[in-house]
Amino acid sequence: KLNEVCENFKIPRFTKSDIDFIDEYVQVFTPLAQAITLLQRENSMFMAYLLPTVASLRKKMSALLTENLRYCRPVVESLIVAINERFAGMEEEKHLIISAVCHSKFKVVWIDNEVERKRAWDYLKNELMRTSTIEKASSGEQSGEDEEDCEHFFNFETSSSSASWEQEFVQYTELAPTRSLDCLKHMPLLKSVFLKFNKGPLNSAAVERVFSIGGTIATKLRSK
């Protein structure tokens, strides 16, 4: 088809080397284009996607170095360096890690290092415990002293109810990764954590740079 186009416009045909270069170029830049498109989509996009997308992109780029690239190997090497520089430090940001781990699609599957996986789970565990403490304190403040005294007198709660954050954590870790967020309906504390860390682009200069195109950050103009 390219040759037909060339003939129609009366321009020189593409050589085999030209075709091979185009094929390699597409092979190299397809993962990058997919990552950019994914992070800029309007629907069902959460901050949770950022670190897993970067991790997947880096892995795909590294895999390209094992291919028999004739023309674009320097491009791949430069892209890997650019990705590492662009996202330097982001993979250490606690709020970004929690946002990904509390999304049932990703959890910790995007993390290769076992030590870093444990750290990510610990971040989520601590946040669940913190959220549980805050919600209990808030619930206590809303009730009057007389009512609170009565509640303490008629307190039939078992020890299992006071450890609900632990139960949610264990239940969540045992679930297989899934695209559906329906599990949050049965885990109120995890849902609170998810909404806190995935309500939208965070006020971080580093994150803003990811979504920034021509000075426009996370707006519908990104798709125009």
Coordinates of N, CA and C in Angstrom, one line a residue:
K1 N 0.8 -1.2 0.0 CA 0.0 0.0 0.0 C 0.9 1.3 0.0
L2 N 2.0 1.2 0.7 CA 2.9 2.4 0.7 C 3.4 2.7 -0.7
N3 N 3.7 1.6 -1.4 CA 4.2 1.8 -2.7 C 3.2 2.4 -3.6
E4 N 1.9 2.0 -3.4 CA 0.8 2.6 -4.2 C 0.7 4.0 -3.9
V5 N 0.8 4.4 -2.7 CA 0.7 5.8 -2.3 C 1.8 6.6 -3.0
C6 N 3.0 6.0 -2.9 CA 4.2 6.7 -3.5 C 4.0 6.9 -5.0
E7 N 3.4 5.9 -5.7 CA 3.2 6.0 -7.1 C 2.1 7.0 -7.4
N8 N 1.1 7.1 -6.6 CA 0.0 8.0 -6.8 C 0.5 9.5 -6.7
F9 N 1.5 9.7 -5.7 CA 2.0 11.0 -5.5 C 3.3 11.3 -6.3
K10 N 3.7 10.2 -7.0 CA 4.9 10.3 -7.9 C 6.1 10.7 -7.0
I11 N 6.3 10.0 -6.0 CA 7.5 10.2 -5.1 C 8.2 8.8 -5.1
P12 N 9.5 8.9 -4.7 CA 10.3 7.6 -4.7 C 9.6 6.6 -3.7
R13 N 9.7 5.3 -4.1 CA 9.2 4.3 -3.2 C 10.1 4.1 -2.0
F14 N 9.4 3.6 -0.9 CA 10.2 3.2 0.3 C 11.1 2.0 0.0
T15 N 12.3 2.1 0.4 CA 13.2 0.9 0.3 C 12.9 -0.1 1.4
K16 N 13.5 -1.3 1.3 CA 13.4 -2.3 2.3 C 13.9 -1.8 3.7
S17 N 15.0 -1.0 3.6 CA 15.6 -0.4 4.8 C 14.6 0.6 5.5
D18 N 13.9 1.3 4.6 CA 12.9 2.3 5.1 C 11.8 1.5 5.8
I19 N 11.3 0.4 5.2 CA 10.2 -0.3 5.8 C 10.7 -1.0 7.1
D20 N 11.9 -1.5 7.1 CA 12.4 -2.1 8.4 C 12.5 -1.1 9.5
F21 N 12.9 0.1 9.1 CA 13.1 1.2 10.1 C 11.7 1.5 10.7
I22 N 10.7 1.7 9.8 CA 9.3 2.0 10.3 C 8.8 0.9 11.2
D23 N 9.0 -0.3 10.8 CA 8.5 -1.4 11.6 C 9.1 -1.4 13.0
E24 N 10.4 -1.1 13.1 CA 11.1 -1.0 14.4 C 10.6 0.2 15.2
Y25 N 10.4 1.3 14.5 CA 10.0 2.5 15.1 C 8.6 2.3 15.8
V26 N 7.7 1.6 15.1 CA 6.4 1.3 15.6 C 6.5 0.4 16.8
Q27 N 7.4 -0.6 16.7 CA 7.6 -1.6 17.7 C 8.1 -0.9 19.0
V28 N 8.9 0.1 18.9 CA 9.6 0.7 20.0 C 8.6 1.7 20.7
F29 N 7.9 2.5 19.8 CA 7.1 3.5 20.4 C 5.6 3.1 20.7
T30 N 5.2 1.9 20.4 CA 3.9 1.5 20.7 C 3.6 1.4 22.2
P31 N 4.5 0.8 23.0 CA 4.3 0.8 24.5 C 4.3 2.2 25.1
L32 N 5.1 3.1 24.6 CA 5.1 4.5 25.1 C 3.8 5.2 24.8
A33 N 3.3 5.0 23.5 CA 2.0 5.6 23.1 C 0.9 5.0 23.9
Q34 N 0.9 3.7 24.2 CA -0.2 3.1 25.0 C -0.2 3.6 26.4
A35 N 1.0 3.8 27.0 CA 1.1 4.3 28.4 C 0.6 5.7 28.5
I36 N 0.9 6.6 27.5 CA 0.4 8.0 27.5 C -1.1 8.0 27.3
T37 N -1.6 7.2 26.4 CA -3.0 7.2 26.2 C -3.8 6.7 27.4
L38 N -3.2 5.7 28.1 CA -3.8 5.2 29.3 C -3.9 6.2 30.4
L39 N -2.8 6.9 30.6 CA -2.8 7.9 31.7 C -3.6 9.1 31.4
Q40 N -3.9 9.4 30.2 CA -4.7 10.6 29.8 C -6.2 10.3 29.5
R41 N -6.6 9.1 29.7 CA -8.0 8.8 29.4 C -8.9 9.5 30.4
E42 N -10.1 9.7 30.0 CA -11.1 10.5 30.8 C -11.8 9.6 31.8
N43 N -12.1 8.4 31.5 CA -13.0 7.6 32.3 C -12.2 6.5 33.0
S44 N -12.7 6.2 34.3 CA -12.1 5.2 35.1 C -10.6 5.3 35.3
M45 N -10.2 6.5 35.4 CA -8.7 6.7 35.6 C -8.5 7.2 37.0
F46 N -7.6 6.5 37.7 CA -7.3 6.8 39.1 C -5.8 7.0 39.2
M47 N -5.4 7.6 40.2 CA -3.9 7.8 40.5 C -3.3 6.5 40.7
A48 N -4.0 5.4 41.0 CA -3.5 4.1 41.2 C -2.8 3.6 39.9
Y49 N -3.1 4.1 38.8 CA -2.6 3.6 37.5 C -1.2 4.1 37.3
L50 N -0.7 5.1 38.0 CA 0.5 5.8 37.6 C 1.7 4.8 37.8
L51 N 2.0 4.4 39.0 CA 3.2 3.6 39.2 C 3.2 2.2 38.5
P52 N 2.0 1.5 38.4 CA 2.0 0.3 37.7 C 2.2 0.5 36.2
T53 N 1.7 1.6 35.6 CA 2.0 1.9 34.2 C 3.4 2.2 34.0
V54 N 4.1 3.0 34.8 CA 5.5 3.2 34.7 C 6.3 1.9 34.8
A55 N 5.9 1.1 35.7 CA 6.7 -0.2 35.9 C 6.5 -1.1 34.7
S56 N 5.3 -1.1 34.1 CA 5.0 -1.9 33.0 C 5.8 -1.4 31.7
L57 N 5.8 -0.1 31.6 CA 6.5 0.6 30.5 C 8.0 0.3 30.5
R58 N 8.5 0.4 31.7 CA 10.0 0.2 31.9 C 10.3 -1.3 31.5
K59 N 9.4 -2.2 32.0 CA 9.7 -3.6 31.7 C 9.6 -3.9 30.2
K60 N 8.6 -3.3 29.5 CA 8.5 -3.5 28.1 C 9.7 -2.9 27.3
M61 N 10.1 -1.8 27.8 CA 11.3 -1.2 27.1 C 12.6 -2.0 27.3
S62 N 12.7 -2.5 28.5 CA 13.9 -3.4 28.8 C 13.8 -4.7 27.9
A63 N 12.6 -5.2 27.7 CA 12.5 -6.4 26.9 C 12.8 -6.1 25.5
L64 N 12.6 -4.9 25.0 CA 13.0 -4.6 23.6 C 14.5 -4.7 23.4
L65 N 15.3 -4.5 24.4 CA 16.7 -4.6 24.3 C 17.2 -6.0 24.0
T66 N 16.3 -7.0 24.2 CA 16.6 -8.4 23.9 C 16.3 -8.7 22.5
E67 N 15.6 -7.8 21.8 CA 15.2 -8.0 20.4 C 16.4 -7.7 19.5
N68 N 16.3 -8.2 18.3 CA 17.4 -7.9 17.3 C 17.1 -6.6 16.6
L69 N 17.3 -5.5 17.3 CA 17.0 -4.2 16.7 C 18.2 -3.7 15.9
R70 N 17.9 -3.3 14.7 CA 19.0 -2.9 13.8 C 19.1 -1.4 13.8
Y71 N 18.0 -0.7 14.0 CA 18.0 0.8 13.9 C 17.7 1.5 15.2
C72 N 16.9 1.0 16.0 CA 16.3 1.8 17.1 C 16.8 1.4 18.5
R73 N 17.9 0.6 18.6 CA 18.4 0.3 19.9 C 18.8 1.5 20.7
P74 N 19.5 2.5 20.0 CA 19.9 3.7 20.8 C 18.7 4.5 21.3
V75 N 17.6 4.4 20.5 CA 16.4 5.1 20.9 C 15.8 4.4 22.1
V76 N 15.8 3.1 22.2 CA 15.3 2.4 23.3 C 16.1 2.7 24.6
E77 N 17.4 2.7 24.4 CA 18.3 3.0 25.5 C 18.0 4.4 26.1
S78 N 17.8 5.3 25.1 CA 17.6 6.7 25.5 C 16.2 6.9 26.2
L79 N 15.2 6.1 25.7 CA 13.9 6.1 26.4 C 13.9 5.6 27.8
I80 N 14.7 4.5 28.0 CA 14.8 3.9 29.3 C 15.4 5.0 30.3
V81 N 16.5 5.6 29.8 CA 17.1 6.7 30.7 C 16.2 7.8 30.9
A82 N 15.4 8.2 29.9 CA 14.4 9.3 30.1 C 13.3 8.9 31.1
I83 N 12.8 7.7 31.0 CA 11.8 7.2 31.9 C 12.3 7.2 33.3
N84 N 13.5 6.7 33.5 CA 14.1 6.7 34.9 C 14.3 8.1 35.4
E85 N 14.7 9.0 34.6 CA 14.9 10.4 35.1 C 13.6 11.1 35.3
R86 N 12.6 10.8 34.4 CA 11.3 11.5 34.5 C 10.6 11.1 35.8
F87 N 10.7 9.8 36.2 CA 9.9 9.3 37.3 C 10.8 9.0 38.5
A88 N 12.0 9.6 38.5 CA 12.9 9.4 39.6 C 12.3 9.8 40.9
G89 N 12.3 8.9 41.9 CA 11.8 9.3 43.2 C 10.3 9.0 43.4
M90 N 9.6 9.0 42.3 CA 8.1 8.8 42.4 C 7.8 7.4 43.0
E91 N 8.6 6.4 42.6 CA 8.3 5.0 43.1 C 8.6 4.9 44.6
E92 N 9.1 5.9 45.2 CA 9.4 5.9 46.7 C 8.3 6.8 47.4
E93 N 7.4 7.4 46.7 CA 6.4 8.3 47.3 C 5.3 7.4 47.9
K94 N 5.2 7.6 49.2 CA 4.3 6.7 49.9 C 2.8 6.8 49.4
H95 N 2.3 8.0 49.1 CA 0.9 8.2 48.7 C 0.7 7.5 47.4
L96 N 1.7 7.5 46.5 CA 1.5 6.9 45.2 C 1.5 5.4 45.3
I97 N 2.3 4.9 46.2 CA 2.3 3.4 46.5 C 1.0 2.9 47.0
I98 N 0.5 3.7 48.0 CA -0.8 3.3 48.6 C -1.9 3.4 47.6
S99 N -1.9 4.4 46.8 CA -3.0 4.5 45.8 C -3.0 3.3 44.9
A100 N -1.9 2.8 44.5 CA -1.8 1.6 43.6 C -2.2 0.3 44.4
V101 N -1.7 0.2 45.6 CA -1.9 -1.1 46.3 C -3.3 -1.3 46.7
C102 N -4.0 -0.2 47.0 CA -5.4 -0.3 47.4 C -6.4 -0.4 46.2
H103 N -5.9 -0.5 45.0 CA -6.7 -0.7 43.8 C -6.6 -2.2 43.5
S104 N -7.7 -2.9 43.5 CA -7.8 -4.4 43.4 C -7.2 -4.9 42.1
K105 N -7.0 -4.0 41.1 CA -6.5 -4.5 39.8 C -4.9 -4.7 39.9
F106 N -4.3 -3.9 40.8 CA -2.9 -3.9 40.9 C -2.3 -4.5 42.1
K107 N -2.8 -4.1 43.3 CA -2.3 -4.6 44.6 C -0.8 -4.4 44.6
V108 N 0.0 -5.6 44.6 CA 1.4 -5.4 44.6 C 2.0 -6.2 43.4
V109 N 1.2 -6.6 42.4 CA 1.7 -7.4 41.3 C 2.7 -6.7 40.5
W110 N 2.6 -5.4 40.5 CA 3.5 -4.6 39.6 C 4.9 -4.4 40.3
I111 N 5.1 -4.8 41.5 CA 6.3 -4.7 42.2 C 7.1 -6.0 42.1
D112 N 8.3 -6.0 41.6 CA 9.1 -7.2 41.4 C 9.9 -7.6 42.7
N113 N 10.4 -6.6 43.4 CA 11.2 -6.8 44.6 C 10.3 -7.2 45.8
E114 N 10.7 -8.4 46.4 CA 9.9 -8.9 47.5 C 9.9 -7.9 48.7
V115 N 11.1 -7.3 49.0 CA 11.2 -6.4 50.1 C 10.3 -5.2 49.9
E116 N 10.3 -4.7 48.6 CA 9.4 -3.5 48.3 C 7.9 -3.9 48.4
R117 N 7.6 -5.1 48.0 CA 6.2 -5.6 48.1 C 5.8 -5.6 49.6
K118 N 6.6 -6.1 50.5 CA 6.3 -6.1 51.9 C 6.1 -4.7 52.4
R119 N 7.0 -3.8 52.0 CA 6.9 -2.4 52.4 C 5.5 -1.8 51.9
A120 N 5.1 -2.1 50.7 CA 3.9 -1.6 50.2 C 2.7 -2.1 51.0
W121 N 2.7 -3.4 51.3 CA 1.6 -3.9 52.2 C 1.6 -3.3 53.5
D122 N 2.8 -3.0 54.1 CA 2.9 -2.3 55.4 C 2.3 -0.9 55.3
Y123 N 2.5 -0.2 54.2 CA 2.0 1.1 54.1 C 0.4 1.0 54.1
L124 N -0.1 0.1 53.4 CA -1.6 -0.1 53.4 C -2.1 -0.5 54.7
K125 N -1.4 -1.4 55.4 CA -1.9 -1.9 56.7 C -1.9 -0.7 57.7
N126 N -0.9 0.1 57.7 CA -0.8 1.2 58.6 C -1.9 2.3 58.3
E127 N -2.2 2.4 57.0 CA -3.2 3.4 56.6 C -4.6 2.9 57.0
L128 N -4.8 1.6 56.9 CA -6.1 1.0 57.4 C -6.3 1.2 58.9
M129 N -5.2 0.9 59.6 CA -5.3 1.1 61.1 C -5.5 2.6 61.4
R130 N -4.9 3.5 60.8 CA -5.0 4.9 61.0 C -6.5 5.3 60.7
T131 N -7.0 4.9 59.6 CA -8.3 5.2 59.2 C -9.4 4.7 60.2
S132 N -9.1 3.5 60.6 CA -10.0 2.9 61.6 C -10.0 3.7 62.9
T133 N -8.9 4.1 63.4 CA -8.8 4.9 64.6 C -9.5 6.3 64.4
I134 N -9.3 6.9 63.3 CA -9.9 8.2 63.1 C -11.4 8.1 63.0
E135 N -11.9 7.1 62.3 CA -13.4 6.9 62.2 C -14.0 6.6 63.5
K136 N -13.3 5.8 64.4 CA -13.9 5.5 65.7 C -13.9 6.7 66.6
A137 N -12.9 7.5 66.5 CA -12.8 8.8 67.3 C -13.9 9.7 66.8
S138 N -14.1 9.8 65.5 CA -15.1 10.7 65.0 C -16.5 10.2 65.4
S139 N -16.7 8.9 65.4 CA -18.0 8.4 65.8 C -18.3 8.6 67.3
G140 N -17.3 8.6 68.1 CA -17.4 8.9 69.5 C -17.7 10.3 69.8
E141 N -17.2 11.2 69.0 CA -17.4 12.6 69.2 C -18.8 13.0 68.9
Q142 N -19.4 12.3 67.9 CA -20.8 12.7 67.5 C -21.9 12.2 68.5
S143 N -21.6 11.3 69.4 CA -22.5 10.9 70.3 C -22.4 11.6 71.6
G144 N -23.5 11.9 72.4 CA -23.4 12.6 73.6 C -22.9 11.8 74.7
E145 N -22.5 12.4 75.8 CA -21.9 11.7 76.9 C -22.8 10.7 77.5
D146 N -24.1 11.1 77.8 CA -25.0 10.2 78.3 C -25.2 9.0 77.4
E147 N -25.4 9.2 76.1 CA -25.5 8.1 75.2 C -24.3 7.3 75.1
E148 N -23.1 7.9 75.3 CA -21.9 7.1 75.2 C -21.8 6.2 76.4
D149 N -22.2 6.7 77.6 CA -22.2 5.9 78.8 C -23.1 4.7 78.7
C150 N -24.3 4.9 78.1 CA -25.2 3.8 77.8 C -24.6 2.8 76.9
E151 N -23.9 3.3 75.8 CA -23.4 2.4 74.9 C -22.3 1.5 75.5
H152 N -21.5 2.1 76.4 CA -20.5 1.4 77.1 C -21.1 0.3 78.0
F153 N -22.2 0.6 78.6 CA -22.8 -0.4 79.5 C -23.4 -1.6 78.7
F154 N -24.0 -1.2 77.6 CA -24.5 -2.3 76.7 C -23.6 -2.7 75.6
N155 N -22.3 -2.8 75.9 CA -21.3 -3.1 74.9 C -21.2 -4.6 74.8
F156 N -21.7 -5.2 73.7 CA -21.7 -6.7 73.5 C -20.7 -7.0 72.4
E157 N -19.9 -6.1 72.0 CA -18.9 -6.3 70.9 C -17.9 -7.4 71.3
T158 N -17.5 -8.2 70.3 CA -16.5 -9.2 70.6 C -15.2 -8.6 70.1
S159 N -14.1 -9.2 70.4 CA -12.8 -8.8 70.1 C -12.6 -8.7 68.6
S160 N -13.3 -9.5 67.8 CA -13.2 -9.6 66.4 C -13.7 -8.3 65.8
S161 N -14.7 -7.6 66.3 CA -15.2 -6.4 65.7 C -14.2 -5.3 65.9
S162 N -13.4 -5.3 67.0 CA -12.4 -4.2 67.2 C -11.2 -4.4 66.3
A163 N -11.1 -5.5 65.7 CA -10.0 -5.8 64.7 C -10.4 -5.8 63.3
S164 N -11.4 -5.0 63.0 CA -12.0 -5.0 61.6 C -11.0 -4.6 60.6
W165 N -10.1 -3.7 60.9 CA -9.1 -3.3 59.9 C -8.2 -4.4 59.6
E166 N -7.9 -5.2 60.6 CA -7.0 -6.4 60.4 C -7.7 -7.4 59.5
Q167 N -9.0 -7.6 59.8 CA -9.8 -8.5 59.0 C -9.9 -8.1 57.5
E168 N -10.1 -6.8 57.3 CA -10.2 -6.3 55.9 C -8.8 -6.5 55.2
F169 N -7.8 -6.2 56.0 CA -6.4 -6.3 55.3 C -6.1 -7.7 54.9
V170 N -6.4 -8.7 55.8 CA -6.2 -10.1 55.5 C -7.1 -10.5 54.3
Q171 N -8.3 -10.1 54.4 CA -9.3 -10.5 53.3 C -8.8 -9.9 52.0
Y172 N -8.3 -8.7 52.0 CA -7.9 -8.1 50.7 C -6.7 -8.7 50.2
T173 N -5.7 -9.1 51.0 CA -4.5 -9.7 50.5 C -4.7 -11.0 49.9
E174 N -5.8 -11.7 50.4 CA -6.1 -13.1 49.9 C -6.9 -13.0 48.6
L175 N -7.4 -11.9 48.2 CA -8.2 -11.8 47.0 C -7.2 -11.8 45.8
A176 N -7.6 -12.4 44.7 CA -6.9 -12.4 43.5 C -7.1 -11.0 42.8
P177 N -6.1 -10.4 42.2 CA -6.3 -9.1 41.5 C -7.4 -9.2 40.5
T178 N -8.2 -8.1 40.5 CA -9.4 -8.1 39.6 C -9.6 -6.6 39.2
R179 N -10.2 -6.4 38.0 CA -10.5 -5.1 37.5 C -11.6 -4.5 38.2
S180 N -12.5 -5.3 38.8 CA -13.7 -4.8 39.5 C -13.3 -4.3 40.8
L181 N -14.0 -3.2 41.2 CA -13.8 -2.6 42.5 C -15.0 -2.9 43.5
D182 N -15.7 -3.9 43.1 CA -16.9 -4.3 43.9 C -16.5 -4.8 45.3
C183 N -15.2 -5.3 45.5 CA -14.8 -5.7 46.8 C -14.8 -4.6 47.8
L184 N -14.7 -3.4 47.3 CA -14.7 -2.2 48.2 C -16.1 -2.1 49.0
K185 N -17.1 -2.6 48.3 CA -18.4 -2.5 49.0 C -18.5 -3.3 50.3
H186 N -17.6 -4.3 50.4 CA -17.6 -5.1 51.6 C -16.5 -4.8 52.5
M187 N -15.7 -3.8 52.2 CA -14.5 -3.4 53.0 C -14.6 -1.9 53.2
P188 N -15.4 -1.4 54.1 CA -15.6 0.1 54.2 C -14.3 0.9 54.6
L189 N -13.4 0.3 55.3 CA -12.2 1.0 55.7 C -11.3 1.1 54.4
L190 N -11.2 0.0 53.7 CA -10.4 0.0 52.5 C -11.0 1.0 51.5
K191 N -12.3 1.0 51.4 CA -12.9 2.0 50.5 C -12.6 3.4 50.9
S192 N -12.6 3.7 52.2 CA -12.2 5.1 52.6 C -10.8 5.4 52.2
V193 N -9.9 4.4 52.4 CA -8.5 4.6 52.0 C -8.4 4.8 50.4
F194 N -9.1 4.0 49.7 CA -9.1 4.1 48.2 C -9.6 5.5 47.8
L195 N -10.7 6.0 48.4 CA -11.2 7.3 48.0 C -10.2 8.4 48.4
K196 N -9.6 8.2 49.5 CA -8.6 9.3 49.9 C -7.4 9.4 49.0
F197 N -6.9 8.3 48.5 CA -5.7 8.3 47.7 C -6.0 8.3 46.2
N198 N -7.2 8.1 45.8 CA -7.6 8.0 44.3 C -8.7 8.9 43.9
K199 N -8.9 10.0 44.7 CA -10.0 10.9 44.3 C -9.6 11.8 43.2
G200 N -8.4 11.8 42.7 CA -8.0 12.6 41.6 C -6.5 12.9 41.7
P201 N -6.0 13.7 40.7 CA -4.6 14.0 40.7 C -4.2 14.7 42.0
L202 N -3.2 14.3 42.7 CA -2.8 14.9 43.9 C -2.0 16.1 43.8
N203 N -2.0 17.0 44.8 CA -1.3 18.2 44.7 C 0.2 18.0 44.9
S204 N 0.8 17.4 44.0 CA 2.2 17.1 44.1 C 2.8 17.6 42.8
A205 N 3.9 18.4 42.9 CA 4.5 18.9 41.7 C 5.0 17.8 40.8
A206 N 5.5 16.7 41.4 CA 6.0 15.6 40.6 C 4.9 15.0 39.8
V207 N 3.7 14.8 40.4 CA 2.6 14.1 39.8 C 2.0 15.1 38.7
E208 N 2.0 16.4 39.0 CA 1.4 17.3 38.0 C 2.3 17.3 36.7
R209 N 3.6 17.1 36.9 CA 4.4 17.1 35.7 C 4.0 15.9 34.8
V210 N 3.6 14.8 35.4 CA 3.2 13.6 34.6 C 2.0 13.9 33.7
F211 N 1.0 14.7 34.3 CA -0.2 14.9 33.6 C -0.2 16.3 32.8
S212 N 0.9 17.0 32.9 CA 1.0 18.3 32.3 C 1.4 18.3 30.9
I213 N 0.6 18.9 30.1 CA 0.9 19.0 28.6 C 0.7 20.5 28.2
G214 N 1.7 21.2 28.0 CA 1.6 22.6 27.6 C 1.0 23.4 28.7
G215 N 1.3 23.0 30.0 CA 0.8 23.8 31.1 C -0.6 23.4 31.5
T216 N -1.3 22.5 30.8 CA -2.6 22.1 31.2 C -2.5 20.8 32.0
I217 N -3.1 20.8 33.1 CA -3.0 19.6 34.0 C -4.3 18.9 34.2
A218 N -4.4 17.7 33.8 CA -5.6 16.8 34.1 C -6.9 17.5 33.8
T219 N -7.0 18.0 32.6 CA -8.3 18.6 32.1 C -8.7 17.9 30.9
K220 N -9.9 18.2 30.4 CA -10.4 17.5 29.2 C -9.7 17.9 28.0
L221 N -8.9 19.0 28.1 CA -8.1 19.5 26.9 C -7.1 18.5 26.6
R222 N -6.7 17.6 27.5 CA -5.7 16.6 27.2 C -6.1 15.7 26.0
S223 N -7.4 15.5 25.8 CA -7.8 14.6 24.8 C -8.1 15.3 23.5
K224 N -7.9 16.6 23.4 CA -8.2 17.4 22.2 C -6.9 17.6 21.4

